[in-house]
Tab-separated table of C-alpha atoms in Angstrom:
chain	number	residue	atom	x	y	z
I	1	MET	CA	45.140	26.122	54.559
I	2	ILE	CA	47.867	23.889	57.027
I	3	GLN	CA	48.461	27.080	58.534
I	4	TYR	CA	44.565	27.900	59.949
I	5	LEU	CA	44.560	24.295	60.502
I	6	LYS	CA	47.461	24.278	63.063
I	7	ASP	CA	45.287	27.597	64.546
I	8	ILE	CA	42.202	25.342	65.162
I	9	TRP	CA	43.873	23.118	67.160
I	10	GLU	CA	46.046	25.579	68.425
I	11	ASN	CA	42.779	27.126	69.775
I	12	ILE	CA	41.284	23.808	70.899
I	13	GLN	CA	43.874	23.161	73.023
I	14	SER	CA	43.970	26.539	74.758
I	15	VAL	CA	39.808	25.839	75.615
I	16	PHE	CA	40.710	22.444	77.486
I	17	ALA	CA	43.773	24.254	79.839
I	18	THR	CA	41.445	26.521	80.790
I	19	MET	CA	38.559	23.559	81.346
I	20	GLY	CA	37.231	23.130	84.994
I	21	ILE	CA	34.339	20.356	85.820
I	22	VAL	CA	31.311	22.936	85.548
I	23	ASP	CA	32.879	22.692	81.953
I	24	TYR	CA	33.120	19.126	81.567
I	25	LEU	CA	29.746	19.200	83.629
I	26	ASP	CA	28.235	21.976	80.250
I	27	ILE	CA	29.919	19.821	77.678
I	28	LEU	CA	28.077	16.550	78.907
I	29	LEU	CA	24.764	17.497	79.338
I	30	LEU	CA	24.967	19.134	75.361
I	31	ALA	CA	25.900	15.758	74.874
I	32	TYR	CA	23.313	14.371	75.925
I	33	LEU	CA	20.630	16.884	74.436
I	34	ILE	CA	22.319	16.374	70.913
I	35	TYR	CA	21.340	12.636	71.293
I	36	LYS	CA	18.331	12.917	72.547
I	37	GLY	CA	18.158	15.631	69.634
I	38	ILE	CA	19.207	13.015	67.494
I	39	LYS	CA	17.280	9.805	67.935
I	40	ILE	CA	13.919	12.169	67.723
I	41	ILE	CA	14.410	13.352	65.006
I	42	LYS	CA	15.241	9.399	63.259
I	43	GLU	CA	12.635	8.738	64.290
I	44	THR	CA	10.139	11.477	61.985
I	45	ARG	CA	10.622	12.240	58.879
I	46	ALA	CA	12.661	14.374	59.782
I	47	GLU	CA	15.480	12.994	58.896
I	48	GLN	CA	16.154	13.610	55.945
I	49	LEU	CA	15.464	17.885	56.837
I	50	ILE	CA	18.305	18.061	58.988
I	51	LYS	CA	20.663	15.725	56.086
I	52	GLY	CA	19.702	19.002	53.664
I	53	ILE	CA	20.049	21.663	56.527
I	54	ILE	CA	23.738	19.964	57.666
I	55	LEU	CA	24.355	20.147	54.351
I	56	LEU	CA	23.994	23.281	53.422
I	57	ALA	CA	26.059	24.715	56.306
I	58	ILE	CA	29.015	23.084	55.212
I	59	LEU	CA	28.063	24.819	51.769
I	60	PHE	CA	27.710	28.381	53.391
I	61	PHE	CA	31.467	27.356	54.927
I	62	VAL	CA	32.884	26.647	51.555
I	63	VAL	CA	31.260	30.145	50.528
I	64	ASN	CA	31.919	31.942	53.543
I	65	GLN	CA	35.742	30.856	53.205
I	66	PHE	CA	35.880	31.487	49.816
I	67	GLN	CA	34.043	34.599	49.964
I	68	LEU	CA	31.356	34.066	47.303
I	69	LYS	CA	29.759	36.891	47.760
I	70	ALA	CA	26.361	36.198	45.663
I	71	MET	CA	26.284	32.864	46.851
I	72	LYS	CA	26.296	34.068	50.226
I	73	VAL	CA	23.913	36.347	49.444
I	74	ILE	CA	21.499	33.447	48.325
I	75	ILE	CA	22.462	31.242	50.926
I	76	GLU	CA	21.469	34.041	53.973
I	77	THR	CA	18.273	34.007	51.864
I	78	PHE	CA	17.365	30.547	52.262
I	79	LEU	CA	17.842	30.308	55.225
I	80	ASN	CA	16.030	33.569	56.804
I	81	VAL	CA	12.823	32.776	55.383
I	82	GLY	CA	14.113	28.397	55.524
I	83	ILE	CA	13.200	28.410	59.268
I	84	ILE	CA	9.480	30.320	59.665
I	85	ALA	CA	9.064	27.231	56.510
I	86	ILE	CA	10.544	24.822	58.626
I	87	LEU	CA	8.162	25.512	61.849
I	88	ILE	CA	5.234	25.431	59.437
I	89	VAL	CA	5.081	22.267	57.816
I	90	PHE	CA	7.439	19.898	60.185
I	91	GLN	CA	4.263	21.248	62.530
I	92	PRO	CA	3.189	18.079	63.535
I	93	GLU	CA	6.343	16.750	64.158
I	94	LEU	CA	7.318	19.561	66.322
I	95	ARG	CA	4.624	19.286	68.712
I	96	ARG	CA	4.998	15.368	68.996
I	97	VAL	CA	8.467	16.026	70.469
I	98	LEU	CA	7.002	18.631	72.837
I	99	GLU	CA	4.074	16.078	74.395
I	100	LYS	CA	7.041	13.740	74.880
I	101	MET	CA	9.417	16.634	76.832
I	102	GLY	CA	5.875	17.106	78.835
I	103	ARG	CA	5.158	12.868	79.342
I	104	THR	CA	8.545	12.754	80.799
I	105	THR	CA	7.901	15.489	83.236
I	106	LYS	CA	5.238	14.162	84.659
I	107	VAL	CA	5.874	10.692	85.907
I	108	LYS	CA	5.820	12.251	89.313
I	109	LYS	CA	2.775	13.715	88.444
I	110	LEU	CA	0.946	10.259	87.748
I	111	ALA	CA	2.619	8.584	90.643
I	112	LEU	CA	0.453	11.051	93.039
I	113	ASN	CA	-2.011	10.693	90.978
I	114	PHE	CA	-2.390	7.569	91.415
I	115	GLU	CA	-2.341	6.886	95.257
I	116	SER	CA	-5.264	9.761	95.825
I	117	LYS	CA	-7.166	7.904	94.141
I	118	THR	CA	-10.167	6.359	95.947
I	119	ASP	CA	-11.019	2.929	96.577
I	120	ALA	CA	-13.617	3.638	94.832
I	121	ALA	CA	-11.800	4.189	91.593
I	122	THR	CA	-10.064	1.465	91.881
I	123	ALA	CA	-12.907	-0.766	92.216
I	124	ASP	CA	-14.368	1.006	89.192
I	125	ILE	CA	-10.928	0.470	86.857
I	126	HIS	CA	-11.013	-3.769	88.387
I	127	ASN	CA	-14.384	-3.944	86.995
I	128	CYS	CA	-13.867	-1.853	83.791
I	129	ILE	CA	-10.425	-3.757	82.906
I	130	GLU	CA	-12.417	-6.693	83.853
I	131	ALA	CA	-14.868	-6.557	80.494
I	132	VAL	CA	-12.838	-5.594	78.403
I	133	CYS	CA	-10.818	-9.121	79.316
I	134	THR	CA	-14.224	-10.786	78.782
I	135	ALA	CA	-14.000	-9.548	75.545
I	136	CYS	CA	-10.978	-9.707	74.985
I	137	GLU	CA	-11.811	-13.709	75.143
I	138	GLN	CA	-15.319	-13.769	72.865
I	139	LEU	CA	-14.379	-11.425	70.219
I	140	SER	CA	-11.239	-13.321	69.714
I	141	GLN	CA	-12.827	-16.827	69.713
I	142	THR	CA	-15.196	-16.006	66.818
I	143	ALA	CA	-12.632	-13.415	65.400
I	144	THR	CA	-14.385	-10.448	65.499
I	145	GLY	CA	-11.853	-7.155	65.233
I	146	ALA	CA	-11.871	-4.189	68.034
I	147	LEU	CA	-9.788	-1.930	68.728
I	148	ILE	CA	-9.827	-0.725	72.609
I	149	VAL	CA	-8.208	2.358	73.622
I	150	PHE	CA	-7.299	3.282	77.714
I	151	GLU	CA	-6.634	7.015	78.175
I	152	ARG	CA	-4.002	8.184	80.877
I	153	GLU	CA	-2.380	11.764	81.354
I	154	THR	CA	-2.609	12.096	77.975
I	155	LYS	CA	-6.471	13.541	76.454
I	156	LEU	CA	-7.461	12.370	74.070
I	157	GLY	CA	-9.420	14.765	73.179
I	158	GLU	CA	-9.481	15.701	69.608
I	159	GLN	CA	-9.671	11.370	68.926
I	160	ILE	CA	-12.675	11.685	70.400
I	161	ASP	CA	-14.553	14.065	68.421
I	162	THR	CA	-14.386	12.173	65.561
I	163	GLY	CA	-16.782	9.193	67.429
I	164	THR	CA	-19.657	9.210	68.898
I	165	ILE	CA	-20.321	9.583	73.092
I	166	ILE	CA	-21.671	6.817	75.356
I	167	ASN	CA	-20.447	7.315	78.469
I	168	ALA	CA	-21.134	4.231	79.563
I	169	THR	CA	-20.752	1.533	81.795
I	170	PRO	CA	-18.298	-0.785	80.588
I	171	SER	CA	-19.239	-4.427	79.697
I	172	PRO	CA	-18.819	-8.029	77.300
I	173	GLU	CA	-22.184	-7.094	76.097
I	174	LEU	CA	-21.796	-3.746	75.091
I	175	PHE	CA	-18.137	-4.051	73.505
I	176	GLY	CA	-19.747	-7.301	71.455
I	177	ASN	CA	-22.614	-4.532	70.190
I	178	ILE	CA	-20.142	-1.763	69.335
I	179	PHE	CA	-17.513	-4.326	67.035
I	180	PHE	CA	-19.847	-6.554	65.338
I	181	PRO	CA	-19.889	-6.341	62.306
I	182	ASN	CA	-21.452	-4.048	59.742
I	183	THR	CA	-22.346	-1.349	63.002
I	184	PRO	CA	-21.790	1.559	62.325
I	185	LEU	CA	-19.301	1.896	64.953
I	186	HIS	CA	-17.458	-1.323	64.738
I	187	ASP	CA	-14.137	-0.203	62.207
I	188	GLY	CA	-13.832	2.771	64.503
I	189	ALA	CA	-11.763	2.418	67.887
I	190	VAL	CA	-13.260	2.435	71.503
I	191	ILE	CA	-12.160	5.608	73.569
I	192	ILE	CA	-12.115	4.116	77.667
I	193	ARG	CA	-11.846	7.864	80.119
I	194	ASP	CA	-12.256	7.387	83.357
I	195	SER	CA	-12.913	3.772	83.732
I	196	LYS	CA	-16.095	4.579	81.473
I	197	VAL	CA	-17.110	3.520	77.442
I	198	TYR	CA	-16.680	7.554	76.807
I	199	ALA	CA	-16.836	7.558	72.939
I	200	ALA	CA	-17.055	5.034	70.609
I	201	GLY	CA	-16.334	5.096	66.619
I	202	CYS	CA	-12.908	6.438	66.678
I	203	PHE	CA	-10.847	8.128	64.237
I	204	LEU	CA	-6.549	6.888	65.126
I	205	PRO	CA	-3.620	8.723	64.216
I	206	LYS	CA	-1.604	6.845	61.802
I	207	PRO	CA	1.731	5.534	62.527
I	208	GLN	CA	4.522	8.187	62.027
I	209	LYS	CA	6.256	5.412	59.710
I	210	GLU	CA	4.024	3.058	58.108
I	211	GLU	CA	6.108	1.864	55.834
I	212	LEU	CA	8.386	-0.291	58.434
I	213	ILE	CA	5.482	-2.045	60.048
I	214	SER	CA	5.301	-5.227	58.504
I	215	LYS	CA	2.281	-5.836	55.783
I	216	ALA	CA	1.003	-8.555	58.210
I	217	LEU	CA	-0.625	-5.858	60.890
I	218	GLY	CA	-3.499	-4.564	59.294
I	219	SER	CA	-5.472	-1.420	60.076
I	220	ARG	CA	-6.187	-1.848	63.411
I	221	HIS	CA	-2.852	-2.234	65.159
I	222	ARG	CA	-1.585	0.120	62.481
I	223	ALA	CA	-3.966	2.142	64.668
I	224	ALA	CA	-2.699	1.280	67.635
I	225	ILE	CA	1.156	1.503	66.983
I	226	GLY	CA	-0.163	5.111	65.486
I	227	MET	CA	-1.574	6.177	69.034
I	228	SER	CA	0.741	4.935	71.496
I	229	GLU	CA	3.419	6.715	69.527
I	230	VAL	CA	1.841	9.961	70.316
I	231	SER	CA	0.472	9.457	73.757
I	232	ASP	CA	1.526	7.443	77.191
I	233	ALA	CA	-2.567	5.309	76.055
I	234	VAL	CA	-2.578	1.344	76.295
I	235	ILE	CA	-3.922	0.072	73.199
I	236	VAL	CA	-5.787	-3.228	72.836
I	237	VAL	CA	-6.067	-5.084	69.678
I	238	VAL	CA	-8.697	-7.909	68.677
I	239	SER	CA	-7.458	-9.363	64.871
I	240	GLU	CA	-10.427	-9.739	63.175
I	241	GLU	CA	-8.130	-12.153	60.609
I	242	THR	CA	-6.318	-14.168	63.585
I	243	GLY	CA	-8.423	-12.986	66.445
I	244	THR	CA	-4.927	-13.136	68.554
I	245	ILE	CA	-5.173	-10.481	71.142
I	246	SER	CA	-2.585	-7.669	70.924
I	247	ILE	CA	-1.431	-4.700	73.168
I	248	ALA	CA	0.760	-1.442	72.102
I	249	GLU	CA	2.354	1.101	73.987
I	250	ASN	CA	4.857	3.265	73.572
I	251	GLY	CA	5.080	2.814	69.693
I	252	SER	CA	5.754	-0.846	69.891
I	253	LEU	CA	3.758	-4.159	69.567
I	254	THR	CA	3.493	-7.380	71.681
I	255	ARG	CA	0.987	-10.066	70.159
I	256	PHE	CA	-0.592	-12.687	71.176
I	257	TYR	CA	-2.096	-12.751	75.234
I	258	ASN	CA	-4.614	-13.586	76.613
I	259	LYS	CA	-7.779	-13.088	78.951
I	260	ASP	CA	-4.885	-13.616	82.409
I	261	THR	CA	-1.614	-12.363	80.810
I	262	LEU	CA	-4.019	-9.220	79.417
I	263	ARG	CA	-5.621	-8.753	82.530
I	264	LYS	CA	-2.518	-8.974	83.999
I	265	LEU	CA	-0.757	-6.623	81.932
I	266	LEU	CA	-3.283	-4.097	81.932
I	267	THR	CA	-3.796	-3.998	85.688
I	268	GLN	CA	0.127	-3.114	86.068
I	269	LYS	CA	-0.176	-0.525	83.773
I	270	LEU	CA	-3.378	1.272	84.718
I	271	VAL	CA	-4.384	-0.237	88.067
I	272	PRO	CA	-3.051	2.926	90.870
I	273	GLU	CA	-0.440	1.091	93.274
I	274	LYS	CA	-1.134	1.882	97.073
I	275	PRO	CA	1.753	3.073	99.090
I	276	GLU	CA	1.717	0.638	101.829
I	277	SER	CA	1.453	-1.984	98.970
I	278	LYS	CA	4.625	-0.165	97.412
I	279	LYS	CA	6.784	0.291	100.669
I	280	LEU	CA	6.503	-3.645	101.229
I	281	LYS	CA	8.294	-4.229	97.516
I	282	ASP	CA	10.863	-2.072	97.968
I	283	LYS	CA	11.945	-3.800	101.550
I	284	ALA	CA	11.030	-6.814	99.491
I	285	SER	CA	13.787	-5.939	97.074
I	286	LYS	CA	15.706	-4.336	99.363
I	287	LYS	CA	16.247	-7.281	101.563
I	288	LYS	CA	16.649	-9.929	99.132
I	289	LYS	CA	19.988	-7.735	97.187
I	290	LYS	CA	20.849	-7.656	100.245
I	291	ASN	CA	20.731	-12.065	100.783
I	292	ALA	CA	21.957	-11.792	97.404
I	293	PRO	CA	25.488	-11.790	98.785
I	294	ASP	CA	24.671	-15.246	100.988
I	295	ALA	CA	23.343	-16.900	98.536
I	296	LYS	CA	26.219	-16.579	96.645
I	297	LYS	CA	28.377	-17.868	99.156
I	298	GLU	CA	26.109	-21.246	99.769
I	299	GLN	CA	26.007	-21.619	96.055
I	300	GLY	CA	29.860	-21.670	96.118
I	301	ALA	CA	29.578	-24.003	98.631
I	302	ASP	CA	27.513	-27.045	97.123
I	303	LYS	CA	30.062	-27.022	94.068
């Protein structure tokens, strides 16, 4: 056994001795992919499965070393069938992972789409945001529950199919009617597509790790978190218990918004930034960084 370990160590040393820069870059890239893979797995119910696979791999290594033929056949058969079983059982998790990968590759595409928006479309977004903010303020004052989803790059066709198509111009009165207690659509979510109230009474997916969410949060907040985990949507929630306005995005929930702070955040997230204003901001940022050393010198002189 000791000789075997020595041989392994010598092999490792010989490999590192012949490695070049490209090989090190290859290892770094592989390490990064493993890190991202572990991070994604920890966010899903596949974590326990991976632990089981690791234990099975260790068992297979031991069986192979001691030439336990019967056990080897059983484990090999299990692994051959198990791969297909894993793909079937964990299909939702695999889908989420692929969706996340797809969203990260769409960042540049999103920017191009935003820049190509017309002034009329931008005005529609502003009007929609204003209607939502006014409605949320009114619903908050009466502690009327509401769940409003802004669709972005990830299309929400599955959720829309569970509700009722409205395709109406947003207004505080419309939201008030939809979320009025005991009306047919008040328990579901409103989905906004292209600055229109496209559907209402929609069901949203549950969060991946519901047991980790605070018990103080109700079903609307949980649904909002679940929706934000599987899409790039921005979800606004009004609590029917306290009237608190919250926003869910990228699997996290931020709370205690008022009309002004809600408008500011939704504008940042949903309104496309014009190329001219973006260039001006970049120039201002560069100028600020350039002047930073001079400012530090002046502060030192004041001391």
